[in-house]
GROMACS .gro file of C-alpha atoms in nm:
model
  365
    1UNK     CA    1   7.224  -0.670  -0.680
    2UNK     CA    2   7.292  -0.322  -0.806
    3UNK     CA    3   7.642  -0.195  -0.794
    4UNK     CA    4   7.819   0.154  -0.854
    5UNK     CA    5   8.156   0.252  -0.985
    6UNK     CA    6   8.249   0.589  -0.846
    7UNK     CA    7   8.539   0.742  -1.010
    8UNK     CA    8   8.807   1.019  -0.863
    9UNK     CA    9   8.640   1.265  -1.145
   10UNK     CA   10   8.335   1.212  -1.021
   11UNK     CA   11   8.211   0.990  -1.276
   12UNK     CA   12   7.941   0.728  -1.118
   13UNK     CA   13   7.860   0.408  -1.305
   14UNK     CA   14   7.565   0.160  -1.186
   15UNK     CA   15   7.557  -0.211  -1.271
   16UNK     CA   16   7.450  -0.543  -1.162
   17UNK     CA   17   7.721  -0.676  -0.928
   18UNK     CA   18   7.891  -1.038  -0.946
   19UNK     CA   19   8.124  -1.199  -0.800
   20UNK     CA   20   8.202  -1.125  -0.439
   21UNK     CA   21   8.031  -0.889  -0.262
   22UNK     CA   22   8.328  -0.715  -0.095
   23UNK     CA   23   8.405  -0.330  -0.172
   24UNK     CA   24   8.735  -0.278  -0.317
   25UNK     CA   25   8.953   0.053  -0.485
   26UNK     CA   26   9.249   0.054  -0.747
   27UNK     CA   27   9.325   0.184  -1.074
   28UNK     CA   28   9.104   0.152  -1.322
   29UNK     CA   29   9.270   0.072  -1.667
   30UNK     CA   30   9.111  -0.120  -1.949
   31UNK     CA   31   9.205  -0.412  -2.149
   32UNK     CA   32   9.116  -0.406  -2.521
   33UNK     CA   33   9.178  -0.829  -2.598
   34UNK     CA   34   8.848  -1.008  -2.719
   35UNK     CA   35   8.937  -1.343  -2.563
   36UNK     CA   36   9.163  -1.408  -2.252
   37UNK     CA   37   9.003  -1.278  -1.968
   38UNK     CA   38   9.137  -1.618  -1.732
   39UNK     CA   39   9.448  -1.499  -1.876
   40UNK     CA   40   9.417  -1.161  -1.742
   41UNK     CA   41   9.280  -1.193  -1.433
   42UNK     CA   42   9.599  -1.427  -1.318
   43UNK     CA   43   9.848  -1.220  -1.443
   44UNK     CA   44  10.044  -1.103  -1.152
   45UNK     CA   45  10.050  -0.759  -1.313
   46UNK     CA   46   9.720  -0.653  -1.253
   47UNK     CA   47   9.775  -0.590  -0.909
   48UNK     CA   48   9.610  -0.370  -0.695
   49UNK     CA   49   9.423  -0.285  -1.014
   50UNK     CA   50   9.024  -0.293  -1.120
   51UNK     CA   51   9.019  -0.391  -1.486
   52UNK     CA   52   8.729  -0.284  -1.751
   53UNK     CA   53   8.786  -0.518  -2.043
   54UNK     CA   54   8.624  -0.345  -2.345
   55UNK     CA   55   8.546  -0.646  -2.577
   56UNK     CA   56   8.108  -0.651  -2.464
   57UNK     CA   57   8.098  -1.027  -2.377
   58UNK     CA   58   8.309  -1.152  -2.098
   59UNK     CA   59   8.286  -1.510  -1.967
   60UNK     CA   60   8.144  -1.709  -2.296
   61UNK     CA   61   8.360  -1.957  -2.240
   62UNK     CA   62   8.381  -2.017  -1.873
   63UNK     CA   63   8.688  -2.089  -1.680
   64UNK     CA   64   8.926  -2.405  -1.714
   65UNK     CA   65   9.219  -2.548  -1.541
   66UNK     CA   66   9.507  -2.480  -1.789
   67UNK     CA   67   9.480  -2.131  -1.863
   68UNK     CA   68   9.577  -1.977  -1.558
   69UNK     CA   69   9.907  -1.730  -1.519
   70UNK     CA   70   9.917  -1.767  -1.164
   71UNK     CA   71   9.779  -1.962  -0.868
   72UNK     CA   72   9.665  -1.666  -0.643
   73UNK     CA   73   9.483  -1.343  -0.860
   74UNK     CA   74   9.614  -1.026  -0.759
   75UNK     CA   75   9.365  -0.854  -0.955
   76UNK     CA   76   9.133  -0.618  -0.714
   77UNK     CA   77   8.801  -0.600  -0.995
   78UNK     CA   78   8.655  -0.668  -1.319
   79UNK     CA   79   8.431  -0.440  -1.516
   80UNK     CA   80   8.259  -0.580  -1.849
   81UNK     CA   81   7.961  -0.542  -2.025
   82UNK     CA   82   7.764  -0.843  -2.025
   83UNK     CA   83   7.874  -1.130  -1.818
   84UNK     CA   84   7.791  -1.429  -1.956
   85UNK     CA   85   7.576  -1.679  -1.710
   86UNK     CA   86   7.590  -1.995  -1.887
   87UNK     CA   87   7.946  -2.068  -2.076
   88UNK     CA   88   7.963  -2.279  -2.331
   89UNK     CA   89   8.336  -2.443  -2.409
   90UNK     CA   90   8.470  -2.799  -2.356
   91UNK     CA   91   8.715  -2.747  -2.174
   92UNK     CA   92   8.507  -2.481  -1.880
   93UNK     CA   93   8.471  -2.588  -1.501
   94UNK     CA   94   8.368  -2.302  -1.349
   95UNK     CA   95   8.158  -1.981  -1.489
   96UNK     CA   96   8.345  -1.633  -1.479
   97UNK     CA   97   8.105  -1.554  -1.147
   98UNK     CA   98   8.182  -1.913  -0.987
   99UNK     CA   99   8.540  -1.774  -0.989
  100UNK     CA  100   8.540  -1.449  -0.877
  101UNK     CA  101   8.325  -1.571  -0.583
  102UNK     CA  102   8.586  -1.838  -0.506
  103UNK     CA  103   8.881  -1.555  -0.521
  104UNK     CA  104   8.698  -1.303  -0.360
  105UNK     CA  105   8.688  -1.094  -0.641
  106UNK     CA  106   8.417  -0.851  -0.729
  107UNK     CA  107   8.271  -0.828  -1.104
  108UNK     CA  108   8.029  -0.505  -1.223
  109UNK     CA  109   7.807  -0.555  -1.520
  110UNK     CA  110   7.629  -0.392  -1.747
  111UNK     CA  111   7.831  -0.044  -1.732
  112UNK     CA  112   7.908   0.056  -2.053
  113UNK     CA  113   8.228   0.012  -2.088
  114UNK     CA  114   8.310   0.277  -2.403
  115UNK     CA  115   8.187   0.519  -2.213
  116UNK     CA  116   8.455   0.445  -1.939
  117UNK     CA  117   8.751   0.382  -2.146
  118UNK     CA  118   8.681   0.673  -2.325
  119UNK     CA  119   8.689   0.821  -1.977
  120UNK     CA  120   9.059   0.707  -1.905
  121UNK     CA  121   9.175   0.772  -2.231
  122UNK     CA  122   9.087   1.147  -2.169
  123UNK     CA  123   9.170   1.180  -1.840
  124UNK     CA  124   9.410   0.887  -1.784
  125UNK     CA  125   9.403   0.632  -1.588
  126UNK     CA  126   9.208   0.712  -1.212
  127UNK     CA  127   9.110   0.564  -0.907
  128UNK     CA  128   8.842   0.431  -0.855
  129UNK     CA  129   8.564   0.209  -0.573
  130UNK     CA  130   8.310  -0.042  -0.683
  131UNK     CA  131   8.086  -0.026  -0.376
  132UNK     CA  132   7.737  -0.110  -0.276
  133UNK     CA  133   7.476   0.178  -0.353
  134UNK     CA  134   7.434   0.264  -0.049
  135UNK     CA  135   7.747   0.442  -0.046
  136UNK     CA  136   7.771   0.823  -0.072
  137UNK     CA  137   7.951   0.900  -0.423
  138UNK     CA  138   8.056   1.221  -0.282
  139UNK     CA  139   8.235   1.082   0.079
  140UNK     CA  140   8.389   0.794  -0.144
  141UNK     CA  141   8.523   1.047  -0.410
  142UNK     CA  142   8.698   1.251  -0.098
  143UNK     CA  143   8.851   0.924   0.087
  144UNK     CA  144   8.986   0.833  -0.250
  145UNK     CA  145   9.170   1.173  -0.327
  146UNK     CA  146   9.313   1.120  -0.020
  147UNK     CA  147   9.451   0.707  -0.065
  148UNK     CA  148   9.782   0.685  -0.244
  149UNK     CA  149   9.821   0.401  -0.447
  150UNK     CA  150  10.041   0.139  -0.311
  151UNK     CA  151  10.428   0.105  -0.385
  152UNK     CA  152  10.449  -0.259  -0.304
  153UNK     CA  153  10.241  -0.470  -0.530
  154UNK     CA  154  10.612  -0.643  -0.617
  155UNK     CA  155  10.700  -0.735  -0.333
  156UNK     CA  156  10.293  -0.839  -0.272
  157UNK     CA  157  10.342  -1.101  -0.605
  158UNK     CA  158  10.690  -1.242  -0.569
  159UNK     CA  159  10.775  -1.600  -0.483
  160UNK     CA  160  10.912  -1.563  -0.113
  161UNK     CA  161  11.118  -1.779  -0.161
  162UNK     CA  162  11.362  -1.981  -0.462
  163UNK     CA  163  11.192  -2.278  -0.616
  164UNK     CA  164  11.364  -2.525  -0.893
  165UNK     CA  165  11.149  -2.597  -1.228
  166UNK     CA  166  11.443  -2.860  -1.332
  167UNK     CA  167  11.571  -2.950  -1.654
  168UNK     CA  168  11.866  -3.053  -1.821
  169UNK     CA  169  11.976  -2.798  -2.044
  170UNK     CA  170  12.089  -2.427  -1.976
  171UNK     CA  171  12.035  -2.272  -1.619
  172UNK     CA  172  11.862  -2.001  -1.610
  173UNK     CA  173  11.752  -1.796  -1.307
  174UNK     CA  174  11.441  -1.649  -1.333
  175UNK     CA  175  11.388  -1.323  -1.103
  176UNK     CA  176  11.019  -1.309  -0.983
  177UNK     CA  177  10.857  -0.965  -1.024
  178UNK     CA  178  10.533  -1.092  -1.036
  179UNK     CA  179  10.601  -1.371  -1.341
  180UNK     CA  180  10.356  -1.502  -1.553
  181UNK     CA  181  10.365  -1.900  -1.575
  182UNK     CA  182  10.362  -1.841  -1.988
  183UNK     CA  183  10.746  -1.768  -1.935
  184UNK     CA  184  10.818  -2.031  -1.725
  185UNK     CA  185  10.629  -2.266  -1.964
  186UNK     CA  186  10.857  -2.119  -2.224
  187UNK     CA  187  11.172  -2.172  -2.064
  188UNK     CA  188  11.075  -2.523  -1.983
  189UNK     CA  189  11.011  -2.643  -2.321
  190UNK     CA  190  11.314  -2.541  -2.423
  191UNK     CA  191  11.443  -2.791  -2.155
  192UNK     CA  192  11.621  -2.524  -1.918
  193UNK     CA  193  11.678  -2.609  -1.590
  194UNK     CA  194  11.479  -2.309  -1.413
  195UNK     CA  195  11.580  -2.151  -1.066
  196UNK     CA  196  11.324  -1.895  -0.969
  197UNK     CA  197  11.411  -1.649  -0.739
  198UNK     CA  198  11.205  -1.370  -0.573
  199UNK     CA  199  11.256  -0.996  -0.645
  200UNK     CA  200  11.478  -0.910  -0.367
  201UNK     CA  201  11.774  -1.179  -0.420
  202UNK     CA  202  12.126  -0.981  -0.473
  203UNK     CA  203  12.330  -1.037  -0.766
  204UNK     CA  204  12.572  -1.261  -0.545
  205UNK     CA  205  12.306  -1.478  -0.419
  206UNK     CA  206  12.191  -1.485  -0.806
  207UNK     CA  207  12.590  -1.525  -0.936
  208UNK     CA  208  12.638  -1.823  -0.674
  209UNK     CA  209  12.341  -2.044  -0.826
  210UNK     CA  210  12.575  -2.046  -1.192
  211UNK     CA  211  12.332  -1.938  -1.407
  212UNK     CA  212  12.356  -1.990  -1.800
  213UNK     CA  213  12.141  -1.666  -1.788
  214UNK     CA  214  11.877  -1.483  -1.599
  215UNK     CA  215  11.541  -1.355  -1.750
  216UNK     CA  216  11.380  -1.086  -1.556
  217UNK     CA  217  10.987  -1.144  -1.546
  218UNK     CA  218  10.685  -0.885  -1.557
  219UNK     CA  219  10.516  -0.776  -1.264
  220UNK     CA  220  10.308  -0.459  -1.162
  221UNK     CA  221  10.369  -0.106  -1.072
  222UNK     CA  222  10.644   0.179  -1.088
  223UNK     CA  223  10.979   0.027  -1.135
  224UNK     CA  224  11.165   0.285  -0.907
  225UNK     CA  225  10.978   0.128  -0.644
  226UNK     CA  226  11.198  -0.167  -0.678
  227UNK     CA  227  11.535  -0.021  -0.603
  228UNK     CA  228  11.726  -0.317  -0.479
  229UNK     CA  229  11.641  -0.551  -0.837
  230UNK     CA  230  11.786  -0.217  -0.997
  231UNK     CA  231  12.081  -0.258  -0.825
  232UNK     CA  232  12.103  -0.632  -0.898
  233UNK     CA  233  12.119  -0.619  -1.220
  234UNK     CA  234  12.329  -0.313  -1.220
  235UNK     CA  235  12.600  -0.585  -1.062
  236UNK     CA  236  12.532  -0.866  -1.292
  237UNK     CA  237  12.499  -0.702  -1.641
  238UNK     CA  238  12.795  -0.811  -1.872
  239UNK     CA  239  12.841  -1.117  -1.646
  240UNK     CA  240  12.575  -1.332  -1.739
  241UNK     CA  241  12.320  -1.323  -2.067
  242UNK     CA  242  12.014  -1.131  -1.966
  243UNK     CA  243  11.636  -1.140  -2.109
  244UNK     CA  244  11.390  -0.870  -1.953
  245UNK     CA  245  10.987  -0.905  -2.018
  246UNK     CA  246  10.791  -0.596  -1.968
  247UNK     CA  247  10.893  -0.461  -1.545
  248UNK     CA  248  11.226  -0.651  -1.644
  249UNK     CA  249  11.262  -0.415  -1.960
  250UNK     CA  250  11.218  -0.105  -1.717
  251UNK     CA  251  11.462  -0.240  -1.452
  252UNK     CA  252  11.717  -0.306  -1.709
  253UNK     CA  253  11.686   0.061  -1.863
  254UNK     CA  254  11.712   0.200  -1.529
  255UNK     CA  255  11.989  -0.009  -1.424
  256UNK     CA  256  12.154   0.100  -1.668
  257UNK     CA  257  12.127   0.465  -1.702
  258UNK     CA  258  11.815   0.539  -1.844
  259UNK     CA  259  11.456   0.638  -1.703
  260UNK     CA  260  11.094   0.557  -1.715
  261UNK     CA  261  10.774   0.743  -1.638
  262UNK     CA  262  10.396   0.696  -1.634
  263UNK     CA  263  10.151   0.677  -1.946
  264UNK     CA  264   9.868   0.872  -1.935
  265UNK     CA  265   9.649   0.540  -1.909
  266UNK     CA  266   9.954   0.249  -2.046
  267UNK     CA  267   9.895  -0.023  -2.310
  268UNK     CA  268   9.705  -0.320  -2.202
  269UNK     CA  269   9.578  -0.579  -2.497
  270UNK     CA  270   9.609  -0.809  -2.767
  271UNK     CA  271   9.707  -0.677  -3.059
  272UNK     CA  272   9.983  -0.355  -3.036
  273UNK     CA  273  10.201  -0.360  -3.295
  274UNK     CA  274  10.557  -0.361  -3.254
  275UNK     CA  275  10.828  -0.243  -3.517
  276UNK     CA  276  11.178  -0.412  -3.524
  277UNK     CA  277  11.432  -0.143  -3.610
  278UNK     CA  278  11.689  -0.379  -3.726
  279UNK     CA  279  11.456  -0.604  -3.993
  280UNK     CA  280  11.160  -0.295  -4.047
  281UNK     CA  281  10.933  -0.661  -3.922
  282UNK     CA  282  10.625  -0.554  -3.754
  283UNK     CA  283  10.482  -0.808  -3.495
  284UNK     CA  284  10.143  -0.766  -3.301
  285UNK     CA  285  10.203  -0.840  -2.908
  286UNK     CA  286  10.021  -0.882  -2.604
  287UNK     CA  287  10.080  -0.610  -2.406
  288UNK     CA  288   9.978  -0.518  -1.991
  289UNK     CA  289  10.199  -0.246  -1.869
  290UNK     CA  290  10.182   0.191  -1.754
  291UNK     CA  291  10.498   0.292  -1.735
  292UNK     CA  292  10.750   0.311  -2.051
  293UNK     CA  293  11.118   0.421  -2.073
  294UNK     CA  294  11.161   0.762  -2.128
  295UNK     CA  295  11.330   0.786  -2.512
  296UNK     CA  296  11.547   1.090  -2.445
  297UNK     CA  297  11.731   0.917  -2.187
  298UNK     CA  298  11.874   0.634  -2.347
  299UNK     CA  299  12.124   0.898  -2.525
  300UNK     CA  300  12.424   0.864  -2.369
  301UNK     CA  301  12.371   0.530  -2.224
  302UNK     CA  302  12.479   0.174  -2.364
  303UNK     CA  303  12.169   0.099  -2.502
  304UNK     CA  304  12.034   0.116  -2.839
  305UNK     CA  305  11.666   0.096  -2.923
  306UNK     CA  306  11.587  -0.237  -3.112
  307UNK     CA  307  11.189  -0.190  -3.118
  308UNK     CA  308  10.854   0.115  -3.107
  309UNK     CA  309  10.544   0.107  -3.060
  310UNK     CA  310  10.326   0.192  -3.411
  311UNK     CA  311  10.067   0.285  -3.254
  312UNK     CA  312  10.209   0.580  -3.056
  313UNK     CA  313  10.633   0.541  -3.089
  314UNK     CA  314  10.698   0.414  -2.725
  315UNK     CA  315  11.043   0.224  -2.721
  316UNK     CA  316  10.938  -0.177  -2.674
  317UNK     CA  317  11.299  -0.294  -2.715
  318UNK     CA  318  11.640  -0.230  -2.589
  319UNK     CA  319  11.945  -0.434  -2.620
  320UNK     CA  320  12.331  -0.334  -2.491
  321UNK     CA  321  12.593  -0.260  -2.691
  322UNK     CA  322  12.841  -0.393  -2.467
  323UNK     CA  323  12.713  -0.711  -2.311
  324UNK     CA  324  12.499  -1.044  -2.406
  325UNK     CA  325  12.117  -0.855  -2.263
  326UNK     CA  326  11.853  -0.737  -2.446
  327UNK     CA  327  11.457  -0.663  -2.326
  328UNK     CA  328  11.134  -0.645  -2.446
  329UNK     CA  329  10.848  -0.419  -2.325
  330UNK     CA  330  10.580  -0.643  -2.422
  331UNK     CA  331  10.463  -1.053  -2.387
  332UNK     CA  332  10.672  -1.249  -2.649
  333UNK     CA  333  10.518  -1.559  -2.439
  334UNK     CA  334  10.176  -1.443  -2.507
  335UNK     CA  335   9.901  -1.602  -2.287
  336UNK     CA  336   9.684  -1.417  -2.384
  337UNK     CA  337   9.770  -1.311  -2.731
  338UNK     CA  338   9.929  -1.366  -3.048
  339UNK     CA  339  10.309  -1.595  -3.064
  340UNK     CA  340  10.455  -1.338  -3.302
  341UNK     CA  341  10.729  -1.285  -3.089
  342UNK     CA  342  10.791  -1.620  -2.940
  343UNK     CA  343  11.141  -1.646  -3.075
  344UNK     CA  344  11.318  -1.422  -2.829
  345UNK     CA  345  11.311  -1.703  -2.663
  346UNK     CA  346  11.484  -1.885  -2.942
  347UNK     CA  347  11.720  -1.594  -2.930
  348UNK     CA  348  11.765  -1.558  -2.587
  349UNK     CA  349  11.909  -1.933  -2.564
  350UNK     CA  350  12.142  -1.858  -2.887
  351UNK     CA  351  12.294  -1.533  -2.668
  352UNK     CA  352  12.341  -1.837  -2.374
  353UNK     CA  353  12.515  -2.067  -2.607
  354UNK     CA  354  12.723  -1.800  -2.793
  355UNK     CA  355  12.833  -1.691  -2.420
  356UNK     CA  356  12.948  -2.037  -2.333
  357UNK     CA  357  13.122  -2.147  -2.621
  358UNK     CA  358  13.343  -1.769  -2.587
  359UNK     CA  359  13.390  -1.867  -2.238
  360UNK     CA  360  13.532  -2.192  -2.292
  361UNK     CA  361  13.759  -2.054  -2.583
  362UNK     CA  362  13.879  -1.773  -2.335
  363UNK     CA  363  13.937  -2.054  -2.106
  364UNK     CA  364  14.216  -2.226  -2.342
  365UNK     CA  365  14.407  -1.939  -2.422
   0.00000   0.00000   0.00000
């Protein structure tokens, strides 16, 4: 059944539809990975948004059980290419349409997707409506102009309420923004014993569960539209170690002075490559986020840059000068994507372990 994309700009796209047949707006942004499109459409960060991935064959190797980054999508649409019918994989259960039909998600294919992400990469990202073509282009183009997008897609994603993931080594609270299981998974095989907590818990709730040390997770949107996790971890910086991922980078840097705003259409993908300031190491990361932190506002704040983007000099890192926390913009956990980075997990438990043994010394003298 033929499909159109109507853009904000005007710009209308036909395809065959898949998926579910149910009409749905967002953002459009594209994703530039060649495999991990399971991957992507569970990861809580999506939200709200319609997703072009660029690589031309989408769904080759059907959908499994393990690859999943959440139970419930929050992805509104998918845009490829070519959707593959008939997968071919060991491990697939379900083809890419079988799935989107059973999350009541709708799929467009055959638009050609250069053409569109050469389209947001001009013009940034933009709102847009897969629809049925009996829709009027020009009546859906003034409805959208008029539809802000929305400021809760947090609050949409988040646990509602504290779960354990136990284990017997360090505690670590995990703050819900909209987490991807790859960081849970992370923190579990390194044996902690995992409290997660949704976005809105205070810092004394947090403070009263003794962590060992509290990662702040990814999640969608505009971090100022999380004001109360900003003034969470406002309270509990240089109390307990702190790891941020991605929205927990951007809460930290705001919490602590500094301030983010929008890319003109964000980095979403596979292979970005990352400079560490202190070695001169370069990593490639898996990246999914639009807003960065501004790099003029750090001076004058406690934080020092640790890592840039190559590709266009975006600050990926922070760490303070003054307490055990540090952040990340992008996905050390991966999932999808390369592992360069996985050891900032490894790091992350070293800052927990130097912070207890100093504690205990304190504690004798």
């Amino acid at each position: 059944m033929k499909k159109q994309l109507i853009l904000e700009d005007g710009t209308v796209l036909i395809g065959e539809g898949f998926g579910s047949e149910t009409a749905v707006w967002g953002e459009v942004v594209f994703n530039t990975g060649m495999t991990g499109y399971q991957e992507i459409l569970s990861d809580p960060s999506y939200c709200g948004q319609i997703v072009t991935l660029t690589y031309p064959l989408i769904g080759n190797y059907g959908i499994n059980r393990d690859d999943f980054e959440s139970i419930s999508p929050a992805v509104n649409g998918l845009i490829v290419k070519e959707n593959a019918e008939f997968p071919s994989n060991w491990r697939s259960e379900l083809t890419l349409d079988d799935y989107l039909k059973m999350k009541n998600i709708p799929g467009l294919a055959g638009v050609d997707t250069r053409k569109l992400t050469k389209i947001i990469r001009q013009h940034g990202t933009l709102k847009g409506m897969i629809c049925g073509m009996e829709e009027n282009p020009q009546e859906i183009i003034a409805s959208m102009k008029g539809k802000e997008l929305p400021t809760d897609q947090v609050k949409q994603v988040s646990t509602r309420t504290p779960y354990p993931s136990p284990g017997r080594g360090n505690r670590v609270v995990l703050v819900d923004f909209g987490m991807k299981h790859g960081i849970l998974r992370e923190l579990n095989d390194r044996n902690c014993d995992v409290i997660v907590v949704p976005y809105n818990t205070t810092a004394e709730e947090i403070l009263s569960l003794s962590p060992d040390g509290i990662m702040l997770s990814n999640g969608p949107g505009d971090p100022k539209d999380v004001p109360e996790a900003i003034e969470m971890i406002r309270n509990i910086i240089g109390k307990v170690p702190m790891f941020g991922i991605c929205l927990g980078h951007q809460l930290f840097a705001l919490a602590c002075g500094a301030d983010t705003e929008k890319m003109k259409f964000g980095h979403r993908g596979s292979n970005h490559p990352v400079k560490d300031l202190r070695t001169g190491k370069v990593a490639l990361t898996s990246q999914n986020h639009g807003y960065t932190v501004q790099e003029n506002s750090v001076a004058g704040t406690e934080l020092e840059v640790t890592h840039i983007a190559l590709n266009d000099g975006t600050i990926e890192g922070l760490s303070h000068k003054n307490a055990a926390a540090f952040t990340v913009q992008y996905h050390p956990e991966a999932s999808p994507g390369p592992e360069d980075a996985n050891g900032l997990f490894d790091q992350f438990m070293e800052m927990v372990e130097a912070e207890k043994k100093e504690a205990v010394i304190n504690a004798k003298a």
